[in-house]
């Protein structure tokens, strides 16, 4: 076995190991290193090496993730397939709309500062496209929490008539007709036959790697940096008034609450749509606030365009209703300075490394 | 080089061993497993009229005129009990009966150990675990359009069609729900009562079941009142319970 590897490798000029001169001195070392290098370098080169340093790793200050790649073991090829699919409009009816159209990396993977996104044929969506990060920690998805698994998730945007308006059968047929994708599916899942299950699992591999954990806030929590007094004051206000729902460090408890936007919920029952319990009407999944400075407009209907408006709301805009979260009372009556400090703190949630992470960007072909 | 020769020799001998095995099989027909087929026969109403898609039917209780264009439902987790009390549990046991797909009404369960079986257990619907376990394949693939995209969970019974009695001219019932009081998943048992199921090596035994889609409206209102249902809840629970309750063992054919 080892002998045959040596024979093939000596003919291989690409092998980085043979650039070095002192190699033939110790035969044993060569045999050993060649065996290892055949392992590491036979399929992938530099890319996989970088990835290895970068694969799913729980940030030390984060809790355990909800999704642990059960029945979908993480590999580079699966992740890479998922990334390509995320950026490919082939998933939509007329190949015009990719996931990334409504979830742009530069905007914290929210839409490009519009309240409602446009789907196929410019149909207008009904809710604001949320920012995406740390999805492996989400126990449920959507503003109403109706989706229970990161793998089944993508079935929703692909088939929603207001979004990609496609059928799974068609998407699978389109991918099966592409030599490029057949090759990629084969690399990722061992067989070139594309199925909806593999498609969904590959997208989940990409989404689970969308990890934002290197903001100034994170570095502060990890003791790597200090806060200004305004940031520090903002954090204390946040802990007092906001963190019961926007729980640290993920900035969401992933629970459901009515944060006092409306008293008439007929436009959107929110959580009540899913549970059919009137006590849940007007409640929405508490959103993560990571990269929040960039993800405006805010709330499920994108009604606020600035963080100032959001804080005015929590300060003295709370609308009373039977399902209102009791902790919000009649609002927090923040002073101008307090609002300013809260915003200064919220800005520390911006994670430039995440927004520019090349692994999460569209791959240059 | 020596290593290569050794492995080549190993490969050759492995090949010859496996071909020997094949010969053995041909000459010794003692197989230790057989196949059981569950045959779901669809009959409309107590008169057991034919039930087919695109066929005009009148509901015996609501008197609605109905023409079904879709009729699909899940059967899962099939198990057989031997006389000694032990169970054979069919692995990955998920079946989608779809009247638009010929043959899907025959649920084929291979590799059942030979022997006498006194009881059968099966589940109508998809167990709660599979509703929360991510992307599945085969009968459970989302591409079968039996999964709610916006409120995760399997549609366990789908009945669609047209009717002059419905205000919209059509009807669509998507029944499901796997949690709490909305759980429609129903485990059913059959006791073959003396006439046990014999599984013989290499043979197929048939268990014939009757399914009456009219039962969906056994205690539910005419399509004039409700012609569409797309979510779990009390109505779905009632309709599924009535429908599942009407599924019955008919006979065994060996």
Coordinates of C-alpha atoms in Angstrom, one line a residue:
Chain A
X1 CA 0.0 0.0 0.0
X2 CA 2.7 2.5 1.1
X3 CA 4.9 1.4 -1.8
X4 CA 2.3 2.1 -4.4
X5 CA 1.7 5.6 -2.9
X6 CA 5.4 6.3 -3.2
X7 CA 5.4 5.3 -6.8
X8 CA 2.5 7.6 -7.8
X9 CA 3.8 10.5 -5.7
X10 CA 7.2 10.5 -7.2
X11 CA 5.6 11.1 -10.5
X12 CA 3.5 13.9 -9.1
X13 CA 5.2 17.2 -9.7
X14 CA 2.4 19.1 -8.0
X15 CA 3.0 17.6 -4.6
X16 CA 4.3 20.5 -2.4
X17 CA 6.4 18.0 -0.5
X18 CA 8.8 17.4 -3.3
X19 CA 9.9 21.0 -3.6
X20 CA 12.3 20.4 -0.7
X21 CA 15.8 19.0 -1.3
X22 CA 16.6 17.2 1.9
X23 CA 13.9 14.7 1.5
X24 CA 15.5 11.6 0.2
X25 CA 17.8 11.4 3.2
X26 CA 15.6 9.3 5.4
X27 CA 13.6 6.7 3.6
X28 CA 11.3 6.1 6.5
X29 CA 10.4 9.7 6.9
X30 CA 9.5 9.8 3.2
X31 CA 7.3 6.8 3.3
X32 CA 5.5 8.2 6.4
X33 CA 5.1 11.7 5.0
X34 CA 4.1 10.5 1.6
X35 CA 1.4 8.4 3.1
X36 CA 0.1 11.3 5.1
X37 CA 0.3 13.7 2.2
X38 CA -1.6 11.4 -0.1
X39 CA -4.3 11.5 2.5
X40 CA -4.4 15.3 2.9
X41 CA -3.6 16.5 -0.6
X42 CA -5.0 14.0 -2.9
X43 CA -8.5 15.7 -3.3
X44 CA -8.2 19.3 -2.2
X45 CA -5.3 21.7 -1.8
X46 CA -5.0 25.0 0.0
X47 CA -8.8 25.5 0.4
X48 CA -9.5 22.6 2.6
X49 CA -6.5 23.5 4.8
X50 CA -7.9 26.9 5.5
X51 CA -11.3 25.4 6.1
X52 CA -9.9 23.0 8.6
X53 CA -8.8 25.8 10.8
X54 CA -12.2 27.4 10.3
X55 CA -14.7 24.5 10.5
X56 CA -17.6 24.6 13.0
X57 CA -16.3 25.5 16.4
X58 CA -18.4 26.8 19.2
X59 CA -17.2 30.2 20.3
X60 CA -16.1 29.8 23.9
X61 CA -18.6 32.3 25.3
X62 CA -21.6 30.8 23.4
X63 CA -23.9 28.1 24.7
X64 CA -24.1 24.7 23.0
X65 CA -25.6 24.9 19.5
X66 CA -29.0 23.6 18.8
X67 CA -27.9 22.0 15.5
X68 CA -25.0 19.6 15.8
X69 CA -24.9 18.2 12.2
X70 CA -26.7 15.0 13.3
X71 CA -27.2 12.9 10.2
X72 CA -25.4 15.5 8.2
X73 CA -21.7 15.3 9.2
X74 CA -19.9 18.5 8.3
X75 CA -17.5 18.3 5.4
X76 CA -16.0 21.0 3.3
X77 CA -17.7 19.8 0.1
X78 CA -21.1 19.9 1.7
X79 CA -20.6 23.4 3.0
X80 CA -19.2 24.5 -0.3
X81 CA -22.2 23.1 -2.1
X82 CA -24.5 24.8 0.3
X83 CA -22.7 28.1 -0.2
X84 CA -23.1 27.8 -4.0
X85 CA -26.8 27.0 -3.7
X86 CA -27.3 30.0 -1.4
X87 CA -26.0 32.3 -4.1
X88 CA -27.6 30.6 -7.1
X89 CA -31.0 31.9 -8.5
X90 CA -31.5 28.4 -10.0
X91 CA -33.5 27.7 -6.8
X92 CA -36.2 30.1 -8.0
X93 CA -39.0 29.6 -10.6
X94 CA -37.4 31.8 -13.3
X95 CA -33.8 31.7 -12.1
X96 CA -33.9 35.4 -11.0
X97 CA -33.8 35.2 -7.2
X98 CA -31.2 33.6 -5.0
X99 CA -31.4 33.4 -1.2
X100 CA -28.7 36.1 -1.1
X101 CA -30.9 38.5 -2.9
X102 CA -33.0 38.9 0.3
X103 CA -30.1 38.0 2.6
X104 CA -27.1 40.1 1.7
X105 CA -23.8 39.6 3.6
X106 CA -23.1 43.3 3.6
X107 CA -26.4 43.8 5.4
X108 CA -25.8 41.2 8.1
X109 CA -27.7 38.8 5.7
X110 CA -30.9 40.9 5.9
X111 CA -32.3 42.4 2.7
X112 CA -31.0 45.7 1.3
X113 CA -32.7 48.0 3.7
X114 CA -36.2 47.5 2.3
X115 CA -39.2 46.7 4.6
X116 CA -40.6 44.0 2.3
X117 CA -38.6 41.9 -0.1
X118 CA -39.5 41.3 -3.7
X119 CA -39.9 37.7 -4.9
X120 CA -40.2 36.2 -8.3
X121 CA -42.2 38.5 -10.7
X122 CA -41.7 41.4 -8.2
X123 CA -44.3 40.0 -5.8
X124 CA -44.1 41.8 -2.5
X125 CA -43.5 39.7 0.6
X126 CA -45.5 40.1 3.8
X127 CA -42.7 40.3 6.4
X128 CA -39.3 41.9 6.7
X129 CA -36.4 39.7 5.7
X130 CA -34.5 39.0 9.0
X131 CA -30.8 39.3 9.5
X132 CA -29.1 35.8 9.6
X133 CA -26.4 34.7 11.9
X134 CA -25.7 32.0 14.5
X135 CA -28.5 29.9 12.9
X136 CA -27.1 26.7 14.4
X137 CA -28.3 28.1 17.8
X138 CA -31.9 28.7 16.6
X139 CA -34.4 26.3 18.0
X140 CA -37.0 27.6 15.5
X141 CA -37.2 29.9 12.5
X142 CA -39.3 32.7 11.1
X143 CA -40.9 35.6 12.8
X144 CA -43.6 33.2 14.1
X145 CA -41.2 30.3 14.9
X146 CA -43.3 28.1 12.6
X147 CA -40.2 26.1 11.3
X148 CA -38.6 23.7 13.6
X149 CA -35.4 22.6 11.8
X150 CA -32.6 24.2 9.9
X151 CA -32.6 21.4 7.4
X152 CA -36.3 21.6 6.4
X153 CA -36.1 25.4 6.5
X154 CA -35.2 26.1 2.9
X155 CA -38.3 24.3 1.7
X156 CA -40.2 27.4 2.7
X157 CA -38.5 30.2 0.7
X158 CA -38.0 27.9 -2.3
X159 CA -41.7 27.1 -2.5
X160 CA -43.2 30.3 -1.2
X161 CA -45.1 32.0 -4.1
X162 CA -44.0 35.4 -2.7
X163 CA -40.4 34.4 -2.7
X164 CA -38.8 31.8 -5.0
X165 CA -42.1 30.3 -6.1
X166 CA -40.5 27.0 -7.3
X167 CA -41.4 23.4 -6.6
X168 CA -38.8 21.0 -5.0
X169 CA -39.4 18.6 -7.9
X170 CA -38.4 21.3 -10.4
X171 CA -35.4 22.4 -8.5
X172 CA -34.2 18.9 -8.2
X173 CA -34.7 18.3 -11.9
X174 CA -32.8 21.5 -12.8
X175 CA -29.9 20.5 -10.6
X176 CA -29.9 17.0 -12.0
X177 CA -29.6 18.4 -15.5
X178 CA -26.5 20.3 -14.5
X179 CA -23.2 18.4 -14.9
X180 CA -21.6 20.9 -12.6
X181 CA -24.0 20.3 -9.8
X182 CA -24.1 16.6 -10.3
X183 CA -20.3 16.6 -9.8
X184 CA -20.7 18.8 -6.6
X185 CA -23.4 16.6 -5.2
X186 CA -21.3 13.6 -5.8
X187 CA -18.4 15.1 -4.0
X188 CA -20.6 16.2 -1.1
X189 CA -22.9 13.2 -0.7
X190 CA -21.3 10.4 -2.5
X191 CA -23.8 10.0 -5.4
X192 CA -24.4 12.4 -8.3
X193 CA -28.2 12.0 -8.0
X194 CA -29.6 15.2 -6.6
X195 CA -32.4 14.8 -4.2
X196 CA -34.3 17.3 -2.2
X197 CA -32.9 15.9 1.0
X198 CA -29.3 16.5 -0.1
X199 CA -30.2 20.0 -1.3
X200 CA -31.7 20.9 2.1
X201 CA -28.9 19.3 4.0
X202 CA -26.3 21.2 2.0
X203 CA -28.0 24.5 2.6
X204 CA -28.1 23.7 6.3
X205 CA -24.4 23.1 6.2
X206 CA -23.8 26.6 4.9
X207 CA -26.4 28.2 7.2
X208 CA -25.0 26.5 10.3
X209 CA -21.6 28.0 9.5
X210 CA -22.9 31.6 9.5
X211 CA -21.3 32.4 12.9
X212 CA -21.0 35.9 14.1
X213 CA -18.9 36.0 17.3
X214 CA -16.2 38.5 16.7
X215 CA -17.9 41.9 17.3
X216 CA -16.5 44.4 19.7
X217 CA -19.1 43.1 22.2
X218 CA -17.7 39.6 21.9
X219 CA -14.2 40.8 22.4
X220 CA -15.4 42.7 25.4
X221 CA -17.1 39.6 26.9
X222 CA -13.9 37.6 26.2
X223 CA -11.8 40.3 28.0
X224 CA -9.9 41.1 24.8
X225 CA -11.0 44.7 24.7
X226 CA -12.5 47.4 26.8
X227 CA -15.7 49.5 26.4
X228 CA -15.9 53.2 26.4
X229 CA -18.0 54.6 29.2
X230 CA -20.9 55.2 26.9
X231 CA -20.7 51.6 25.6
X232 CA -20.4 50.4 29.2
X233 CA -23.4 52.4 30.2
X234 CA -25.4 51.2 27.2
X235 CA -24.6 47.6 28.1
X236 CA -25.8 48.1 31.7
X237 CA -29.1 49.6 30.3
X238 CA -29.3 46.7 27.9
X239 CA -28.9 44.2 30.7
X240 CA -31.6 45.9 32.8
X241 CA -34.2 46.5 30.1
X242 CA -33.6 44.4 27.1
X243 CA -31.6 41.2 28.0
X244 CA -34.6 39.4 29.5
X245 CA -35.7 38.9 25.9
X246 CA -32.6 39.7 23.9
X247 CA -30.6 37.3 26.0
X248 CA -26.8 37.5 25.9
X249 CA -24.6 36.5 24.2
X250 CA -26.8 35.5 21.2
X251 CA -29.0 38.6 21.9
X252 CA -32.1 36.4 21.8
X253 CA -33.8 34.0 24.1
X254 CA -35.6 32.7 20.9
X255 CA -38.9 33.0 22.9
X256 CA -41.9 34.8 21.7
X257 CA -43.2 38.2 22.9
X258 CA -45.5 41.1 22.0
X259 CA -43.2 44.1 22.3
X260 CA -46.0 46.6 22.1
X261 CA -46.1 47.5 18.4
X262 CA -49.9 47.1 17.9
X263 CA -53.2 46.4 19.6
X264 CA -54.9 45.1 16.5
X265 CA -53.2 42.0 15.1
X266 CA -55.4 41.2 12.1
X267 CA -52.6 42.1 9.7
X268 CA -50.3 39.4 11.2
X269 CA -51.2 37.2 14.2
X270 CA -47.6 36.2 14.5
X271 CA -47.1 33.3 16.8
X272 CA -50.9 32.9 17.1
X273 CA -50.9 31.8 13.4
X274 CA -48.9 28.7 14.4
X275 CA -50.3 27.8 17.7
X276 CA -53.9 29.0 17.0
X277 CA -53.9 30.2 20.6
X278 CA -55.3 33.7 20.9
X279 CA -52.9 34.3 23.8
X280 CA -50.1 34.2 21.3
X281 CA -51.6 36.7 18.9
X282 CA -49.3 39.7 18.3
X283 CA -46.3 37.8 19.6
X284 CA -43.2 37.4 17.5
X285 CA -40.0 35.5 17.8
X286 CA -37.5 37.7 19.6
X287 CA -34.9 38.6 17.0
X288 CA -31.2 38.5 17.4
X289 CA -29.7 41.9 17.5
X290 CA -26.3 40.9 16.0
X291 CA -25.2 43.4 13.4
X292 CA -28.3 45.3 14.1
X293 CA -26.8 48.7 13.1
X294 CA -26.8 47.4 9.5
X295 CA -30.0 45.4 9.3
X296 CA -32.6 48.2 9.2
X297 CA -35.5 48.5 8.7
X298 CA -36.6 46.9 12.0
X299 CA -39.4 44.7 13.3
X300 CA -41.4 42.0 11.5
X301 CA -42.9 44.6 9.2
X302 CA -39.9 46.8 8.9
X303 CA -41.8 49.8 10.3
X304 CA -38.7 51.5 11.9
X305 CA -35.8 52.6 9.8
X306 CA -33.5 53.8 12.6
X307 CA -32.4 52.6 16.0
X308 CA -33.5 56.0 17.3
X309 CA -37.1 55.1 16.3
X310 CA -36.8 51.7 17.9
X311 CA -35.6 53.3 21.2
X312 CA -38.4 55.9 21.0
X313 CA -40.7 52.9 20.7
X314 CA -39.4 51.2 23.8
X315 CA -39.2 54.5 25.6
X316 CA -42.7 55.8 25.2
X317 CA -44.3 54.1 22.2
X318 CA -45.5 50.9 23.8
X319 CA -49.0 50.1 22.7
X320 CA -51.1 48.4 25.3
X321 CA -52.9 45.1 24.5
X322 CA -53.9 41.9 26.2
X323 CA -50.8 40.0 25.1
X324 CA -48.2 42.7 25.7
X325 CA -45.1 41.6 27.5
X326 CA -45.5 42.7 31.1
X327 CA -41.9 43.7 31.4
X328 CA -42.4 46.5 28.9
X329 CA -45.1 48.2 31.1
X330 CA -45.8 51.6 29.7
X331 CA -42.3 52.0 28.3
X332 CA -38.9 52.8 29.8
X333 CA -38.9 56.6 29.5
X334 CA -35.3 56.7 28.5
X335 CA -33.5 60.1 28.6
X336 CA -31.8 61.3 25.4
X337 CA -28.5 60.3 26.9
X338 CA -29.7 56.8 27.8
X339 CA -31.0 56.3 24.2
X340 CA -27.7 57.5 22.9
X341 CA -25.7 55.1 25.1
X342 CA -28.0 52.2 24.2
X343 CA -27.3 52.9 20.5
X344 CA -23.6 53.2 21.1
X345 CA -23.8 49.8 22.8
X346 CA -25.9 48.2 19.9
X347 CA -23.2 49.4 17.5
X348 CA -20.7 47.1 19.3
X349 CA -22.7 44.2 18.0
X350 CA -21.4 44.9 14.5
X351 CA -19.0 42.1 13.4
X352 CA -16.8 43.3 10.5
X353 CA -15.2 39.9 10.3
X354 CA -18.6 38.3 9.7
X355 CA -19.7 40.9 7.2
X356 CA -16.5 40.3 5.2
X357 CA -15.9 36.6 5.9
X358 CA -14.8 35.3 2.5
X359 CA -16.2 31.8 3.3
X360 CA -19.7 33.2 3.5
X361 CA -19.4 35.3 0.3
X362 CA -20.3 34.2 -3.2
X363 CA -17.4 32.1 -4.4
X364 CA -15.5 33.6 -7.3
X365 CA -15.6 31.2 -10.2
Chain B
X1 CA 6.1 -4.9 -4.3
X2 CA 5.6 -8.0 -2.2
X3 CA 2.7 -6.2 -0.5
X4 CA 1.0 -5.6 -3.8
X5 CA 1.1 -9.3 -4.7
X6 CA -0.3 -10.2 -1.4
X7 CA -3.2 -7.9 -1.7
X8 CA -3.8 -9.0 -5.2
X9 CA -4.0 -12.5 -4.0
X10 CA -6.3 -11.5 -1.2
X11 CA -8.6 -9.8 -3.7
X12 CA -8.7 -12.8 -6.0
X13 CA -9.5 -15.1 -3.1
X14 CA -12.1 -12.8 -1.8
X15 CA -13.8 -12.7 -5.2
X16 CA -13.8 -16.5 -5.5
X17 CA -15.2 -16.8 -2.0
X18 CA -18.1 -14.5 -2.8
X19 CA -18.8 -16.3 -6.0
X20 CA -18.8 -19.6 -4.1
X21 CA -21.4 -18.1 -1.9
X22 CA -23.7 -17.3 -4.8
X23 CA -23.5 -20.9 -6.0
X24 CA -24.4 -22.1 -2.5
X25 CA -27.5 -19.9 -2.6
X26 CA -28.7 -21.3 -5.8
X27 CA -28.5 -24.9 -4.7
X28 CA -29.9 -24.4 -1.2
X29 CA -33.3 -22.8 -1.3
X30 CA -33.9 -22.5 2.4
X31 CA -34.5 -18.8 2.9
X32 CA -35.1 -17.4 6.3
X33 CA -37.2 -14.5 5.3
X34 CA -40.3 -13.7 3.3
X35 CA -42.2 -10.6 2.2
X36 CA -45.5 -9.3 3.6
X37 CA -47.6 -7.0 1.5
X38 CA -50.1 -4.7 3.1
X39 CA -52.8 -4.2 0.5
X40 CA -54.9 -1.1 1.1
X41 CA -58.2 -1.4 -0.8
X42 CA -60.1 1.8 -1.0
X43 CA -63.9 1.6 -0.7
X44 CA -66.4 4.4 -0.6
X45 CA -69.0 4.3 2.1
X46 CA -70.6 1.3 3.9
X47 CA -71.8 0.0 0.5
X48 CA -68.1 -0.4 -0.3
X49 CA -68.4 1.2 -3.7
X50 CA -65.4 1.8 -5.9
X51 CA -63.2 4.7 -4.8
X52 CA -61.1 6.2 -7.6
X53 CA -59.7 9.6 -8.4
X54 CA -61.7 11.7 -10.9
X55 CA -64.9 9.7 -10.2
X56 CA -68.1 11.4 -9.1
X57 CA -69.2 10.2 -5.7
X58 CA -72.0 11.1 -3.3
X59 CA -71.2 11.2 0.4
X60 CA -73.6 8.8 2.2
X61 CA -74.0 11.2 5.2
X62 CA -73.5 14.8 4.0
X63 CA -75.0 14.0 0.6
X64 CA -72.2 16.1 -0.9
X65 CA -71.2 15.3 -4.5
X66 CA -67.5 14.9 -4.6
X67 CA -64.8 14.2 -7.2
X68 CA -61.4 13.6 -5.7
X69 CA -58.3 14.7 -7.6
X70 CA -55.8 13.9 -4.8
X71 CA -55.9 11.3 -2.1
X72 CA -52.7 10.6 -0.2
X73 CA -51.9 9.5 3.3
X74 CA -49.1 8.1 5.4
X75 CA -48.8 4.6 7.0
X76 CA -45.7 3.9 9.1
X77 CA -43.9 1.8 11.6
X78 CA -45.2 -1.6 10.7
X79 CA -44.5 -4.5 13.2
X80 CA -45.5 -8.1 13.4
X81 CA -45.9 -10.2 16.5
X82 CA -45.0 -13.9 16.7
X83 CA -46.8 -16.5 18.6
X84 CA -44.0 -16.4 21.2
X85 CA -44.7 -12.8 21.9
X86 CA -41.6 -11.4 20.1
X87 CA -41.9 -8.6 17.5
X88 CA -40.5 -8.1 14.1
X89 CA -40.1 -4.4 13.6
X90 CA -39.7 -3.2 10.0
X91 CA -36.9 -0.6 9.9
X92 CA -37.4 2.7 8.1
X93 CA -41.0 1.9 7.8
X94 CA -42.7 4.8 6.0
X95 CA -45.2 4.5 3.2
X96 CA -47.0 7.2 1.3
X97 CA -50.2 5.8 -0.3
X98 CA -51.0 8.1 -3.2
X99 CA -54.0 7.2 -5.4
X100 CA -52.4 8.9 -8.3
X101 CA -49.4 6.6 -8.1
X102 CA -50.3 3.0 -9.2
X103 CA -49.0 0.4 -6.8
X104 CA -48.5 2.8 -3.9
X105 CA -51.5 1.2 -2.2
X106 CA -49.4 -2.0 -1.8
X107 CA -47.0 -1.6 1.1
X108 CA -44.2 -4.1 0.7
X109 CA -42.3 -5.2 3.7
X110 CA -39.3 -7.5 2.8
X111 CA -37.0 -9.5 5.1
X112 CA -39.7 -10.6 7.5
X113 CA -38.3 -13.7 9.3
X114 CA -40.3 -16.9 8.5
X115 CA -42.8 -18.0 11.0
X116 CA -46.4 -17.6 12.3
X117 CA -47.5 -14.1 13.3
X118 CA -50.6 -13.5 15.4
X119 CA -50.7 -9.7 15.5
X120 CA -49.8 -6.6 13.5
X121 CA -49.2 -3.0 14.6
X122 CA -49.1 0.0 12.3
X123 CA -49.2 3.7 12.6
X124 CA -51.5 6.0 10.7
X125 CA -49.5 9.2 10.1
X126 CA -45.8 10.0 10.8
X127 CA -44.5 9.7 14.3
X128 CA -43.6 13.0 16.1
X129 CA -39.8 12.3 16.0
X130 CA -39.7 12.4 12.2
X131 CA -41.6 15.7 12.2
X132 CA -38.8 17.4 14.0
X133 CA -35.7 15.6 12.7
X134 CA -34.8 17.6 9.6
X135 CA -34.7 16.7 5.9
X136 CA -35.8 13.1 5.3
X137 CA -35.8 11.0 2.1
X138 CA -38.1 8.5 0.3
X139 CA -41.7 8.6 1.4
X140 CA -40.9 11.4 3.8
X141 CA -39.1 13.7 1.3
X142 CA -40.6 17.2 1.3
X143 CA -40.7 17.0 -2.5
X144 CA -43.8 14.7 -2.0
X145 CA -45.7 17.9 -1.0
X146 CA -46.8 16.3 2.2
X147 CA -44.9 18.6 4.5
X148 CA -46.0 22.1 5.7
X149 CA -43.4 24.6 4.8
X150 CA -44.5 27.4 7.1
X151 CA -45.5 25.4 10.1
X152 CA -43.2 22.4 10.2
X153 CA -44.8 19.0 10.2
X154 CA -46.2 16.3 7.9
X155 CA -49.5 16.5 6.2
X156 CA -50.6 13.0 7.1
X157 CA -53.8 12.9 5.0
X158 CA -54.4 15.0 1.9
X159 CA -57.8 15.0 0.2
X160 CA -58.5 17.4 -2.6
X161 CA -61.1 17.6 -5.3
X162 CA -64.1 19.4 -6.7
X163 CA -67.7 19.6 -5.5
X164 CA -70.7 21.6 -6.5
X165 CA -71.6 21.8 -2.7
X166 CA -68.6 23.7 -1.8
X167 CA -68.8 27.5 -2.1
X168 CA -65.6 27.7 -4.1
X169 CA -66.4 24.6 -6.2
X170 CA -63.4 22.7 -4.7
X171 CA -62.3 21.2 -1.5
X172 CA -58.9 20.7 0.1
X173 CA -58.2 19.0 3.4
X174 CA -54.7 18.8 4.7
X175 CA -54.7 16.9 8.0
X176 CA -51.8 16.7 10.3
X177 CA -50.5 17.7 13.8
X178 CA -48.1 15.8 16.0
X179 CA -48.1 17.8 19.2
X180 CA -50.3 17.8 22.3
X181 CA -54.1 17.8 21.8
X182 CA -53.6 18.3 18.0
X183 CA -51.7 15.1 17.6
X184 CA -53.5 13.0 15.0
X185 CA -50.9 10.2 14.8
X186 CA -52.7 6.9 15.6
X187 CA -51.2 3.5 16.4
X188 CA -53.5 0.7 15.4
X189 CA -53.3 -3.0 16.1
X190 CA -54.8 -6.0 14.3
X191 CA -55.2 -9.4 15.9
X192 CA -55.4 -12.1 13.2
X193 CA -57.6 -14.0 15.5
X194 CA -56.7 -17.7 15.1
X195 CA -56.0 -17.2 11.4
X196 CA -52.4 -16.3 11.8
X197 CA -50.1 -14.8 9.2
X198 CA -47.6 -17.3 7.9
X199 CA -44.4 -16.0 6.4
X200 CA -42.6 -18.6 4.3
X201 CA -39.1 -18.3 3.0
X202 CA -38.9 -16.5 -0.4
X203 CA -42.6 -16.0 -0.6
X204 CA -45.0 -13.1 -0.3
X205 CA -48.0 -13.1 2.1
X206 CA -50.7 -10.5 1.7
X207 CA -52.6 -8.7 4.4
X208 CA -55.7 -7.1 3.0
X209 CA -57.0 -3.9 4.6
X210 CA -60.0 -1.8 3.7
X211 CA -59.9 2.0 3.7
X212 CA -63.0 4.1 3.5
X213 CA -62.2 7.8 2.6
X214 CA -65.9 8.7 3.2
X215 CA -65.1 8.3 6.9
X216 CA -63.4 11.6 6.9
X217 CA -66.8 13.3 7.1
X218 CA -68.3 10.8 9.4
X219 CA -68.9 13.4 12.1
X220 CA -67.8 16.5 10.2
X221 CA -69.9 19.1 8.3
X222 CA -70.8 19.2 4.7
X223 CA -68.4 21.0 2.3
X224 CA -71.0 23.7 2.2
X225 CA -69.8 24.6 5.7
X226 CA -66.1 23.7 5.6
X227 CA -64.3 23.0 2.3
X228 CA -60.8 23.7 3.2
X229 CA -58.5 22.9 6.1
X230 CA -54.8 23.6 6.1
X231 CA -53.6 23.3 9.7
X232 CA -53.6 21.1 12.8
X233 CA -56.4 21.6 15.3
X234 CA -59.6 20.2 16.6
X235 CA -61.3 19.7 13.2
X236 CA -58.2 18.0 11.8
X237 CA -58.2 15.7 14.8
X238 CA -61.8 14.8 14.4
X239 CA -61.5 14.0 10.7
X240 CA -58.3 12.1 11.1
X241 CA -59.7 10.1 14.0
X242 CA -62.8 9.1 12.1
X243 CA -60.8 8.2 9.0
X244 CA -58.2 6.2 10.8
X245 CA -60.9 4.5 12.8
X246 CA -62.5 3.2 9.6
X247 CA -59.4 1.4 8.4
X248 CA -59.9 -2.3 9.0
X249 CA -58.3 -5.6 8.5
X250 CA -60.1 -7.7 5.9
X251 CA -58.3 -11.0 5.3
X252 CA -55.0 -12.7 4.8
X253 CA -53.9 -14.2 1.5
X254 CA -50.8 -16.5 1.6

